[in-house]
Amino acid sequence: MVDNRYATALVIACVLSILATVYLSVAIGTQHWYQYSSPTVRGEANVSELRSLYDEFMTGEFDEKTYSDTLFRLNGTVGLWWRCVLVPPSAHWSREPDPKMLLECRNFTLLEQFTPKYKEPGNHNSGEDMLRTYLWRCQFLLPLSSLGLVVLAGLIGFCACLCRSLTPTLGIGVLHLLAGLCTLATVCCYLAGMDLLHRVSMLPDKVDGSLGWSLYLALISSPLHMMAAALLVWAARSHSQNYYRMTAYRVA
């Protein structure tokens, strides 16, 4: 029979784990990790250039410099799997005084996720930037690893419930701790990668960048997983100690 304290800890840990997993899943599937604020397009000047950038962004081949420049100039947002820009619905961008902007997105394919980054974006002769390349790959793989660890923990927990055993609880707590660390590492890799990108690709004048709500969701999910891990480890250790004490008392 499980003590009420341990049962309460396990329930709270399950709720925290579910919240953290939902937050992380939403963060992975949305594009608002980093967003740019660009000046409004006015007049005929530069409209053809922006239109050309947009067409290349939507239909052209994958190129880091091309899509980065488009994100800079067209109020872009970029996440782990998506890159998006805000554009007017009409082809005649400059003729509408206050057009209603539409969000147009393209996803990063699996092949593009593993495409090398170069020291000068767009220049394949400049040499591969190993640091940016592996930061990008880590920010793609780590959140998937985090979700995988939580799913594995959930399967073990389900089996433990069927067997009415608290023995695997310690292992489940460790898995949640690793998941929280993977999520935290994802955010760190993403921020470091964006900082390095901005060092080699200077932002145009009057263009500002800021963190988006998707990144904050991922950041929140990390401590939630860690709190769930702490509760699970506490419940496992305390129950184990009480069990051994009761066993020693009965033997005596």
Short mmCIF file of C-alpha atoms in Angstrom, two decimals:
data_model
loop_
_atom_site.label_atom_id
_atom_site.label_comp_id
_atom_site.label_asym_id
_atom_site.label_seq_id
_atom_site.Cartn_x
_atom_site.Cartn_y
_atom_site.Cartn_z
CA MET A 1 0.00 0.00 0.00
CA VAL A 2 1.30 3.46 -0.93
CA ASP A 3 1.46 6.20 1.69
CA ASN A 4 -0.70 9.24 0.95
CA ARG A 5 2.37 11.47 0.80
CA TYR A 6 3.94 9.37 -1.93
CA ALA A 7 0.68 9.11 -3.83
CA THR A 8 0.28 12.91 -3.75
CA ALA A 9 3.87 13.38 -4.94
CA LEU A 10 3.32 10.95 -7.80
CA VAL A 11 0.11 12.68 -8.91
CA ILE A 12 1.75 16.11 -8.85
CA ALA A 13 4.75 14.73 -10.75
CA CYS A 14 2.43 13.28 -13.43
CA VAL A 15 0.63 16.62 -13.83
CA LEU A 16 3.94 18.50 -14.12
CA SER A 17 5.24 15.96 -16.62
CA ILE A 18 2.12 16.26 -18.80
CA LEU A 19 2.26 20.07 -18.73
CA ALA A 20 5.96 20.08 -19.60
CA THR A 21 5.45 17.63 -22.46
CA VAL A 22 2.55 19.65 -23.89
CA TYR A 23 4.55 22.89 -23.67
CA LEU A 24 7.57 21.31 -25.35
CA SER A 25 5.45 19.72 -28.10
CA VAL A 26 3.80 23.07 -28.88
CA ALA A 27 7.19 24.79 -28.88
CA ILE A 28 8.64 22.26 -31.32
CA GLY A 29 5.69 22.54 -33.67
CA THR A 30 5.50 26.36 -33.81
CA GLN A 31 7.76 28.93 -35.43
CA HIS A 32 7.84 31.73 -32.84
CA TRP A 33 11.27 31.01 -31.36
CA TYR A 34 12.83 34.17 -32.75
CA GLN A 35 11.11 37.03 -34.57
CA TYR A 36 12.22 40.08 -36.49
CA SER A 37 10.55 43.47 -36.68
CA SER A 38 11.10 45.18 -40.03
CA PRO A 39 10.03 48.65 -41.26
CA THR A 40 6.82 48.81 -43.27
CA VAL A 41 7.19 48.73 -47.06
CA ARG A 42 6.30 52.17 -48.45
CA GLY A 43 6.40 53.45 -52.02
CA GLU A 44 7.83 51.66 -55.06
CA ALA A 45 11.42 51.70 -53.83
CA ASN A 46 12.79 48.29 -52.89
CA VAL A 47 9.40 46.61 -53.48
CA SER A 48 10.71 44.60 -56.43
CA GLU A 49 13.71 43.51 -54.35
CA LEU A 50 11.50 42.39 -51.48
CA ARG A 51 9.17 40.61 -53.87
CA SER A 52 12.13 38.81 -55.38
CA LEU A 53 13.34 37.77 -51.94
CA TYR A 54 9.88 36.48 -51.08
CA ASP A 55 9.61 34.45 -54.32
CA GLU A 56 13.04 32.93 -53.73
CA PHE A 57 12.08 32.20 -50.12
CA MET A 58 8.91 30.32 -51.12
CA THR A 59 10.02 28.51 -54.27
CA GLY A 60 13.82 28.64 -54.43
CA GLU A 61 16.39 26.15 -53.23
CA PHE A 62 17.44 26.09 -49.61
CA ASP A 63 20.10 28.71 -48.90
CA GLU A 64 20.84 30.14 -45.46
CA LYS A 65 21.69 33.64 -46.68
CA THR A 66 18.60 33.89 -48.87
CA TYR A 67 16.11 32.85 -46.23
CA SER A 68 17.91 34.84 -43.51
CA ASP A 69 17.82 38.04 -45.58
CA THR A 70 14.13 37.45 -46.27
CA LEU A 71 13.40 36.93 -42.58
CA PHE A 72 15.28 40.13 -41.74
CA ARG A 73 13.38 42.23 -44.29
CA LEU A 74 9.85 40.77 -44.04
CA ASN A 75 9.10 40.51 -40.31
CA GLY A 76 10.19 36.89 -40.26
CA THR A 77 9.86 34.31 -37.53
CA VAL A 78 11.96 31.17 -37.29
CA GLY A 79 11.60 28.06 -35.15
CA LEU A 80 13.05 24.55 -35.07
CA TRP A 81 11.03 23.28 -38.03
CA TRP A 82 9.48 26.39 -39.62
CA ARG A 83 10.50 29.73 -41.10
CA CYS A 84 7.81 32.31 -41.89
CA VAL A 85 7.43 35.85 -43.26
CA LEU A 86 4.65 38.43 -43.12
CA VAL A 87 3.60 39.70 -46.55
CA PRO A 88 0.61 41.61 -47.99
CA PRO A 89 -2.02 39.46 -49.75
CA SER A 90 -1.86 41.57 -52.90
CA ALA A 91 0.93 41.40 -55.44
CA HIS A 92 0.99 45.23 -55.51
CA TRP A 93 2.51 45.65 -52.07
CA SER A 94 3.10 49.37 -52.17
CA ARG A 95 -0.37 50.37 -53.40
CA GLU A 96 -2.23 49.48 -50.24
CA PRO A 97 -1.87 52.03 -47.40
CA ASP A 98 -2.38 49.55 -44.54
CA PRO A 99 -2.57 46.03 -45.94
CA LYS A 100 -3.64 43.08 -43.86
CA MET A 101 -0.52 40.95 -43.54
CA LEU A 102 -0.52 37.21 -44.16
CA LEU A 103 1.86 34.69 -42.61
CA GLU A 104 3.57 32.53 -45.23
CA CYS A 105 5.67 29.61 -44.00
CA ARG A 106 8.06 26.96 -45.23
CA ASN A 107 9.28 24.02 -43.22
CA PHE A 108 12.83 22.81 -42.79
CA THR A 109 13.08 19.37 -44.37
CA LEU A 110 15.04 16.59 -42.69
CA LEU A 111 17.83 17.03 -45.23
CA GLU A 112 17.95 20.79 -44.61
CA GLN A 113 18.26 20.20 -40.86
CA PHE A 114 21.57 18.44 -41.51
CA THR A 115 22.86 20.87 -44.15
CA PRO A 116 26.24 22.34 -43.13
CA LYS A 117 26.49 26.00 -42.11
CA TYR A 118 29.24 28.11 -43.64
CA LYS A 119 31.47 30.79 -42.18
CA GLU A 120 29.95 33.21 -44.68
CA PRO A 121 26.28 32.27 -45.17
CA GLY A 122 25.58 31.52 -48.82
CA ASN A 123 29.28 31.22 -49.73
CA HIS A 124 30.12 27.52 -49.96
CA ASN A 125 33.77 28.33 -50.59
CA SER A 126 34.21 30.01 -47.20
CA GLY A 127 34.48 26.70 -45.35
CA GLU A 128 32.12 24.93 -43.02
CA ASP A 129 31.39 26.57 -39.67
CA MET A 130 31.54 23.48 -37.46
CA LEU A 131 30.24 25.22 -34.35
CA ARG A 132 27.10 26.60 -36.00
CA THR A 133 26.53 23.34 -37.87
CA TYR A 134 26.51 21.22 -34.73
CA LEU A 135 24.56 23.76 -32.69
CA TRP A 136 21.83 23.63 -35.35
CA ARG A 137 21.83 19.82 -35.37
CA CYS A 138 21.71 19.69 -31.57
CA GLN A 139 18.76 22.09 -31.40
CA PHE A 140 16.95 19.74 -33.78
CA LEU A 141 17.85 16.43 -32.11
CA LEU A 142 17.76 17.35 -28.41
CA PRO A 143 14.03 18.20 -28.14
CA LEU A 144 13.17 14.96 -29.92
CA SER A 145 15.39 13.13 -27.45
CA SER A 146 13.59 14.88 -24.60
CA LEU A 147 10.18 13.77 -25.87
CA GLY A 148 11.52 10.25 -26.40
CA LEU A 149 12.77 10.07 -22.81
CA VAL A 150 9.39 11.23 -21.48
CA VAL A 151 7.54 8.66 -23.61
CA LEU A 152 9.87 5.94 -22.33
CA ALA A 153 9.29 7.12 -18.75
CA GLY A 154 5.54 7.04 -19.34
CA LEU A 155 5.67 3.46 -20.65
CA ILE A 156 7.72 2.34 -17.66
CA GLY A 157 5.32 4.15 -15.31
CA PHE A 158 2.32 2.49 -16.97
CA CYS A 159 3.90 -0.94 -16.53
CA ALA A 160 4.75 -0.10 -12.91
CA CYS A 161 1.09 0.83 -12.28
CA LEU A 162 -0.05 -2.48 -13.72
CA CYS A 163 2.41 -4.31 -11.45
CA ARG A 164 1.52 -2.06 -8.49
CA SER A 165 5.19 -1.38 -7.84
CA LEU A 166 7.12 1.77 -6.92
CA THR A 167 10.47 0.18 -7.75
CA PRO A 168 10.90 1.84 -11.21
CA THR A 169 10.02 5.31 -9.84
CA LEU A 170 13.65 6.27 -9.32
CA GLY A 171 14.49 5.40 -12.92
CA ILE A 172 11.46 7.34 -14.16
CA GLY A 173 12.67 10.37 -12.18
CA VAL A 174 16.12 10.11 -13.75
CA LEU A 175 14.56 9.98 -17.22
CA HIS A 176 12.59 13.14 -16.48
CA LEU A 177 15.74 14.85 -15.25
CA LEU A 178 17.54 13.95 -18.48
CA ALA A 179 14.54 15.21 -20.48
CA GLY A 180 14.65 18.55 -18.65
CA LEU A 181 18.38 18.87 -19.30
CA CYS A 182 17.89 18.09 -23.01
CA THR A 183 15.22 20.79 -23.27
CA LEU A 184 17.41 23.33 -21.50
CA ALA A 185 20.31 22.41 -23.80
CA THR A 186 17.99 22.93 -26.80
CA VAL A 187 17.25 26.50 -25.75
CA CYS A 188 20.93 27.20 -25.10
CA CYS A 189 21.97 25.79 -28.49
CA TYR A 190 19.28 27.81 -30.26
CA LEU A 191 20.26 31.08 -28.59
CA ALA A 192 23.95 30.47 -29.23
CA GLY A 193 23.25 29.61 -32.88
CA MET A 194 21.18 32.76 -33.43
CA ASP A 195 23.86 34.91 -31.79
CA LEU A 196 26.54 33.43 -34.09
CA LEU A 197 24.29 33.93 -37.13
CA HIS A 198 23.84 37.61 -36.29
CA ARG A 199 27.61 37.99 -35.99
CA VAL A 200 28.19 36.75 -39.53
CA SER A 201 24.98 38.26 -40.99
CA MET A 202 24.48 41.78 -39.73
CA LEU A 203 20.88 42.90 -39.31
CA PRO A 204 19.77 45.69 -41.69
CA ASP A 205 19.04 49.15 -40.32
CA LYS A 206 15.82 49.54 -38.33
CA VAL A 207 15.42 45.76 -38.03
CA ASP A 208 15.14 44.41 -34.51
CA GLY A 209 15.14 40.83 -33.26
CA SER A 210 13.44 39.42 -30.18
CA LEU A 211 12.69 36.09 -28.56
CA GLY A 212 9.29 34.56 -29.29
CA TRP A 213 6.77 32.78 -27.10
CA SER A 214 7.64 29.32 -28.48
CA LEU A 215 11.12 29.59 -26.99
CA TYR A 216 9.67 30.63 -23.63
CA LEU A 217 7.36 27.59 -23.68
CA ALA A 218 10.37 25.33 -24.16
CA LEU A 219 12.21 27.20 -21.41
CA ILE A 220 9.27 26.69 -19.02
CA SER A 221 9.01 22.98 -19.81
CA SER A 222 12.57 22.32 -18.65
CA PRO A 223 12.11 23.18 -14.92
CA LEU A 224 8.70 21.46 -14.96
CA HIS A 225 10.39 18.22 -16.01
CA MET A 226 13.05 18.74 -13.36
CA MET A 227 10.46 19.37 -10.64
CA ALA A 228 8.64 16.20 -11.68
CA ALA A 229 11.97 14.36 -11.50
CA ALA A 230 12.65 15.70 -8.00
CA LEU A 231 9.24 14.53 -6.75
CA LEU A 232 9.65 11.11 -8.30
CA VAL A 233 13.13 10.62 -6.87
CA TRP A 234 11.97 11.79 -3.44
CA ALA A 235 9.01 9.41 -3.48
CA ALA A 236 11.17 6.49 -4.59
CA ARG A 237 13.90 7.11 -2.00
CA SER A 238 11.51 7.77 0.89
CA HIS A 239 9.36 4.76 0.12
CA SER A 240 12.44 2.56 -0.16
CA GLN A 241 13.80 3.74 3.20
CA ASN A 242 10.45 3.21 4.93
CA TYR A 243 10.14 -0.23 3.36
CA TYR A 244 13.52 -1.33 4.67
CA ARG A 245 12.74 0.06 8.12
CA MET A 246 9.47 -1.83 8.25
CA THR A 247 11.18 -5.00 7.07
CA ALA A 248 13.91 -4.65 9.72
CA TYR A 249 11.25 -4.01 12.38
CA ARG A 250 9.31 -7.14 11.45
CA VAL A 251 12.47 -9.24 11.45
CA ALA A 252 13.44 -7.88 14.87
#
